[in-house]
CSV table of C-alpha atoms and ligand atoms in Angstrom, one decimal:
chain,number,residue,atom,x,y,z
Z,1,UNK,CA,124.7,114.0,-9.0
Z,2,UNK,CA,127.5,112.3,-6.7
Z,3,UNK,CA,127.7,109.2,-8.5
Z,4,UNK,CA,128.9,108.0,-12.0
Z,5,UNK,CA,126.9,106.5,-14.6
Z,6,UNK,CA,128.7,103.2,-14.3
Z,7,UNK,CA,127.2,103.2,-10.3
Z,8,UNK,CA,123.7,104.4,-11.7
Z,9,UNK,CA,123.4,101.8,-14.0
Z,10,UNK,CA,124.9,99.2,-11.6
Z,11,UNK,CA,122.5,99.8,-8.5
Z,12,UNK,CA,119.2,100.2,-11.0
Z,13,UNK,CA,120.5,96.5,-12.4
Z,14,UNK,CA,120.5,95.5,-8.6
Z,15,UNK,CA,116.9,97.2,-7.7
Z,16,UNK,CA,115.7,95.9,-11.7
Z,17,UNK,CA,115.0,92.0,-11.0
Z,18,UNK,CA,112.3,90.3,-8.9
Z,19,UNK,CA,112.4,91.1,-5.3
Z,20,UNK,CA,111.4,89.0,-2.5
Z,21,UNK,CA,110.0,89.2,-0.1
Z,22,UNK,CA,112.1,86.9,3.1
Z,23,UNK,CA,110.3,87.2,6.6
Z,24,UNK,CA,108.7,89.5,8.8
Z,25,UNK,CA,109.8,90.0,12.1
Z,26,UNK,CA,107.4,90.9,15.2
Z,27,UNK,CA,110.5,90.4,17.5
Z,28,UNK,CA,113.8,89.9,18.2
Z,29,UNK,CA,113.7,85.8,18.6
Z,30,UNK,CA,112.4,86.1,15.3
Z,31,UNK,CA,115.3,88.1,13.1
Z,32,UNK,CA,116.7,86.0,10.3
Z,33,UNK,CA,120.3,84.8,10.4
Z,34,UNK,CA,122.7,87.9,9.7
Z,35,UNK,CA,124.4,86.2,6.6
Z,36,UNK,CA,124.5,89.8,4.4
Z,37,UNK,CA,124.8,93.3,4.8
Z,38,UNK,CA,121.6,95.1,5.5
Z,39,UNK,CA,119.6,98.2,4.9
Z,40,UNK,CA,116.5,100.0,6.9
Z,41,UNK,CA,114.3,102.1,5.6
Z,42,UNK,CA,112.4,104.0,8.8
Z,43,UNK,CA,110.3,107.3,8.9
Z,44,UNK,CA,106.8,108.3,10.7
Z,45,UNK,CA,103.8,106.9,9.7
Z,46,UNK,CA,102.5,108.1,6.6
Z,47,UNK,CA,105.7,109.8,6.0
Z,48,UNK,CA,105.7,107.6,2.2
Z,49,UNK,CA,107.7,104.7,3.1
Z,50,UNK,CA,105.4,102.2,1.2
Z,51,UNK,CA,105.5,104.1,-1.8
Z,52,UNK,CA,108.8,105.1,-2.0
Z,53,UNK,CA,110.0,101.1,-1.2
Z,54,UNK,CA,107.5,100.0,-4.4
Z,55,UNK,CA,108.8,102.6,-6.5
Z,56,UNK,CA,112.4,101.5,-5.7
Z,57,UNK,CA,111.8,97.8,-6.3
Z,58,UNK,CA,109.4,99.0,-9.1
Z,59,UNK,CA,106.6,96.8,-7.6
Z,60,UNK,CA,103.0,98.1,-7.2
Z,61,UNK,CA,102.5,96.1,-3.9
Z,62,UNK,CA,105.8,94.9,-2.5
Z,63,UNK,CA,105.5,97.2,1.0
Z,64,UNK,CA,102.0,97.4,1.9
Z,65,UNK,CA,100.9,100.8,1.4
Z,66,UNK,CA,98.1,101.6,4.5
Z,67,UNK,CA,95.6,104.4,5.4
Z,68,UNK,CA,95.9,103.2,8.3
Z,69,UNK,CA,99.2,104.7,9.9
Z,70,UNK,CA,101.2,102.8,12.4
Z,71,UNK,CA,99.7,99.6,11.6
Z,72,UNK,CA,102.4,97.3,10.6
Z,73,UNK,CA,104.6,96.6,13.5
Z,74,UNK,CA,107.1,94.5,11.9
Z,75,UNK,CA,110.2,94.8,10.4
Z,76,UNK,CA,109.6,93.4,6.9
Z,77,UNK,CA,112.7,91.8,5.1
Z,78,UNK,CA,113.1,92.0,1.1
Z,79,UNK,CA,115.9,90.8,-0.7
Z,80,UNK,CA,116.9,91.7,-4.5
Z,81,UNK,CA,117.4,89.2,-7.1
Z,82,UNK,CA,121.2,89.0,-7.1
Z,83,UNK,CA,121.1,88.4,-3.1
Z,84,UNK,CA,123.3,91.1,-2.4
Z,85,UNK,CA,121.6,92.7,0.8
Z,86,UNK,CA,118.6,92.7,2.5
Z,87,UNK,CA,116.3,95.5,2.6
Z,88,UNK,CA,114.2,96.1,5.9
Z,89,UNK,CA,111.3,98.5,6.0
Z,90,UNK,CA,110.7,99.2,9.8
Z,91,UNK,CA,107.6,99.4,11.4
Z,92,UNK,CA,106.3,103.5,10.8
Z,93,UNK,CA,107.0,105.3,14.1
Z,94,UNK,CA,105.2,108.8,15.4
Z,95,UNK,CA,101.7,107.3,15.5
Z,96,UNK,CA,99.4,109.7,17.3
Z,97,UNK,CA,96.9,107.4,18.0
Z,98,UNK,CA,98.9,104.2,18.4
Z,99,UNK,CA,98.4,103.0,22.2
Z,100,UNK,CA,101.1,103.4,25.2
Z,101,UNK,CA,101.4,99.3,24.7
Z,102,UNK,CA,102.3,99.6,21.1
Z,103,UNK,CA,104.6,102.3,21.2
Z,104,UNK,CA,106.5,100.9,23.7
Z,105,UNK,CA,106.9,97.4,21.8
Z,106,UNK,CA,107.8,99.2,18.6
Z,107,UNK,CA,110.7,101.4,20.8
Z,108,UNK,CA,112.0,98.1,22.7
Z,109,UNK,CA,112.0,96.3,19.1
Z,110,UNK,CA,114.0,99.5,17.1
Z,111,UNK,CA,116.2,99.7,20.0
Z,112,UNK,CA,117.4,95.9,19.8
Z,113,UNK,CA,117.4,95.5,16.7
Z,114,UNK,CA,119.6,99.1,16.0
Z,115,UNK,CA,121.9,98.2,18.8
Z,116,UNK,CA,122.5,94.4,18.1
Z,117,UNK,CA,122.5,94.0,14.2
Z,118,UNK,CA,126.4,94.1,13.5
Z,119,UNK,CA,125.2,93.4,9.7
Z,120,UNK,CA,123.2,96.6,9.4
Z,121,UNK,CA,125.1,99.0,7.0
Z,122,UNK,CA,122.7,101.9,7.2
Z,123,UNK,CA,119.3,103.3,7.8
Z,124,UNK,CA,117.6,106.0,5.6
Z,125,UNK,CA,115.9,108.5,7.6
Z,126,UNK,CA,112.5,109.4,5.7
Z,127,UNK,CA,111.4,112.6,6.5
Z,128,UNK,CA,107.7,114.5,4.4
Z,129,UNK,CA,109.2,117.3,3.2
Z,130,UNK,CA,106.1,119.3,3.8
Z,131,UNK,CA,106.8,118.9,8.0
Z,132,UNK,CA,110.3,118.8,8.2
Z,133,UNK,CA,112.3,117.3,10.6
Z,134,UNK,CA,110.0,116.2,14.3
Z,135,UNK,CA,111.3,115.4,17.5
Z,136,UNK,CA,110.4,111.8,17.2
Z,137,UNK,CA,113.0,111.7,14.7
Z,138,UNK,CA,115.3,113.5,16.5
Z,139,UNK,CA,114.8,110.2,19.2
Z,140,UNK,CA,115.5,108.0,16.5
Z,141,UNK,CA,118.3,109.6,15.1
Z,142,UNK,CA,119.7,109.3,19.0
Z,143,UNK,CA,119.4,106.1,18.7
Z,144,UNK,CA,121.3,105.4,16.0
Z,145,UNK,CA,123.9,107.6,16.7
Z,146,UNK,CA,124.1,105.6,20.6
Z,147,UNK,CA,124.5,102.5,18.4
Z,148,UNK,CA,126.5,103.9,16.1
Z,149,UNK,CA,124.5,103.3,13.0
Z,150,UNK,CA,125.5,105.3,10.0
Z,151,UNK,CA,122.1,107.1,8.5
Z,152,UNK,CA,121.0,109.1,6.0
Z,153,UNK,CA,118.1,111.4,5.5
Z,154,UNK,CA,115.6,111.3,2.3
Z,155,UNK,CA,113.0,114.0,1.9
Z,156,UNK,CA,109.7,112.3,0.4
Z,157,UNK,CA,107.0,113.8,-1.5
Z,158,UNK,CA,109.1,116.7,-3.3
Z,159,UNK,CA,106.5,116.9,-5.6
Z,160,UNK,CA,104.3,118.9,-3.7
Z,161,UNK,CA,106.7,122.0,-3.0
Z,162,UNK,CA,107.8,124.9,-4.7
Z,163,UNK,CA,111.1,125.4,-5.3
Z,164,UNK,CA,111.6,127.7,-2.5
Z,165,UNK,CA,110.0,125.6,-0.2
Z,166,UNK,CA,111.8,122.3,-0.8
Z,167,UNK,CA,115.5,125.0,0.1
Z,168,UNK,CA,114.3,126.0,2.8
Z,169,UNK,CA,113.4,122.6,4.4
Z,170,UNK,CA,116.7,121.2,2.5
Z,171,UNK,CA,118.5,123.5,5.1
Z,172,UNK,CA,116.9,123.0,8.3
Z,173,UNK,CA,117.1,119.3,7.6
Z,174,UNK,CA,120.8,119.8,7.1
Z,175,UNK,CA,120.6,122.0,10.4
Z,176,UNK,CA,119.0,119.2,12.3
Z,177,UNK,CA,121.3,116.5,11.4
Z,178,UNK,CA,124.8,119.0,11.4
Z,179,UNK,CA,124.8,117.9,15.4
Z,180,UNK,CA,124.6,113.9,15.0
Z,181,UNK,CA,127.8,112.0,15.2
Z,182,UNK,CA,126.1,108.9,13.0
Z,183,UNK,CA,124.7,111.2,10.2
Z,184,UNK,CA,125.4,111.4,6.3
Z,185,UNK,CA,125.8,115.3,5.4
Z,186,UNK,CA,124.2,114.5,2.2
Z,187,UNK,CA,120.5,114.7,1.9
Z,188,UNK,CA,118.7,113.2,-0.8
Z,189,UNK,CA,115.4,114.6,-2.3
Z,190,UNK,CA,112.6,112.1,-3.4
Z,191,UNK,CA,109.4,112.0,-4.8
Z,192,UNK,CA,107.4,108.2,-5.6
Z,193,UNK,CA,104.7,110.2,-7.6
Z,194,UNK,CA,107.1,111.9,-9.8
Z,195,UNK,CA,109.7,108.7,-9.5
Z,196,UNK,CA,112.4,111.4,-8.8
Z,197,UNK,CA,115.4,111.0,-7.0
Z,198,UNK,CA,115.3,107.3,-7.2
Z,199,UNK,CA,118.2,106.6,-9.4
Z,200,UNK,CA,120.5,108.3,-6.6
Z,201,UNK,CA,118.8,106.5,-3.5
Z,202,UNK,CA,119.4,103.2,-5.7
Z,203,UNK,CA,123.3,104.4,-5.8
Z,204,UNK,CA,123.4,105.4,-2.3
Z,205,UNK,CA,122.0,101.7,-1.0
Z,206,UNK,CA,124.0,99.8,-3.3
Z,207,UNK,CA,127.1,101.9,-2.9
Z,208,UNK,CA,126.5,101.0,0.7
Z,209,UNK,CA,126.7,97.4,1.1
Z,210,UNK,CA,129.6,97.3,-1.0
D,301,LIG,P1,103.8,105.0,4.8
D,301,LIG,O1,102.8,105.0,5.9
D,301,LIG,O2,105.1,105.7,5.3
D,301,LIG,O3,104.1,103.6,4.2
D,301,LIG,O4,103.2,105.9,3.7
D,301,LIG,P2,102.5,105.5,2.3
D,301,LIG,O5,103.5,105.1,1.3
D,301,LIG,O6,101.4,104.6,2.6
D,301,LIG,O7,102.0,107.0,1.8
D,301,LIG,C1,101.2,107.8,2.6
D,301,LIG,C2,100.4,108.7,1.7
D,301,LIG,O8,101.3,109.6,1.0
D,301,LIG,C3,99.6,108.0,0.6
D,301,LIG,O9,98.4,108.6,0.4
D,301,LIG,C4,100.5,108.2,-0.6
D,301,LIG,O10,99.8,108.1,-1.8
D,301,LIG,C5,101.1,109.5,-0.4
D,301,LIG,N1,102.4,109.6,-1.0
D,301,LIG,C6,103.5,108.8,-0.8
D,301,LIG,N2,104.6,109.2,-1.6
D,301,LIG,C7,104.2,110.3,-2.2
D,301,LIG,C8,104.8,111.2,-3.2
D,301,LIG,O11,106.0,111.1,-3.6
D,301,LIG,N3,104.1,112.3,-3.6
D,301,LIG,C9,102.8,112.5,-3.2
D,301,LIG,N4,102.2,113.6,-3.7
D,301,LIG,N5,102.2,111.7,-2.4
D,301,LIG,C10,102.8,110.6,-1.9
């Protein structure tokens, strides 16, 4: 545990009110203004984004959770009940299926938004800690460190590894992220079905945007 119980129970006071939910944004003419610090969520479709967001914000339905993967192409804006940041879940990236059209808006809408959002504090990496770290997160992570975007990576659904498992993808994670300029060296371990791992996330956004 990196963080003291005064910062746990500050940032789960933050999370522990009624969120709302502000805008979404299909593009960039679209953004709302940039009048507080911000925080994006990103990961691969079906990574666990949805769940991880409601279990955060302690809302059954506040991120839609989909079967159908790559389907939400905008970047959603929440806000917490103190108005203290905003949170933005980004449109799920990786999408097998998802046509050359679609991947190309999604890329051209990340890229703006990473490069020209001076009020973006930090984006969390999600990552299934069943696959481990793919390459279309090593181009994301590129683009964050090209516009110089602190991030930090969270494992999702711990809860369906052993213990060995979960160390070994701990360290190639690590591995992966040892050669980005932009990257946190600290990787946090999550799981929305076991509501593990939330209490530090909670400290890690709030401590953040401070
Ligand atoms: P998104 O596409 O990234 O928003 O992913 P979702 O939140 O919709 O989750 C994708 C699938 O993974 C769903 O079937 C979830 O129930 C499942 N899932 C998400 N988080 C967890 C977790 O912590 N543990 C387990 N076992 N399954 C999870």
């Amino acid at each position: 545990m990196n963080y003291t119980t005064e910062q746990i129970s500050a940032a789960e006071r933050t999370f522990a009110g009624a969120w709302e939910f502000v805008c979404g944004v299909p593009s960039l003419e679209f953004l709302t203004e940039a009048d507080r610090p911000e925080i994006a969520v990103a990961g691969r479709s079906n990574v666990g984004k949805s769940s991880l967001i409601n279990a955060l914000t302690n809302r059954r339905n506040l991120a839609r959770t989909s079967n159908t993967p790559g389907r939400t192409q905008e970047l959603n804006y929440f806000m917490p009940a103190n108005g203290s940041f905003y949170l933005v879940d980004m449109p799920g990236y990786g999408y097998a299926k998802a046509p050359k059209s679609k991947v190309e808006a999604w890329t051209r809408l990340i890229r703006d938004y990473l490069r020209g959002r001076q009020t973006l504090r930090r984006t969390y990496i999600l990552v299934d800690a069943r696959h481990g770290l793919k390459d279309v997160d090593d181009l994301i992570m590129a683009l964050l460190d090209e516009a110089a975007v602190p991030y930090q990576m969270v494992l999702t659904k711990t809860d369906k590894l052993k213990l060995g498992e979960l160390e070994k993808v701990f360290a190639s994670v690590e591995a992966g992220i040892a050669r980005h300029a932009a990257a946190f060296p600290i990787v946090l371990a999550t799981s929305s079905e076991k509501r593990e791992g939330l209490a530090e996330l909670k400290a890690s956004i709030v401590g953040a945007v401070e």
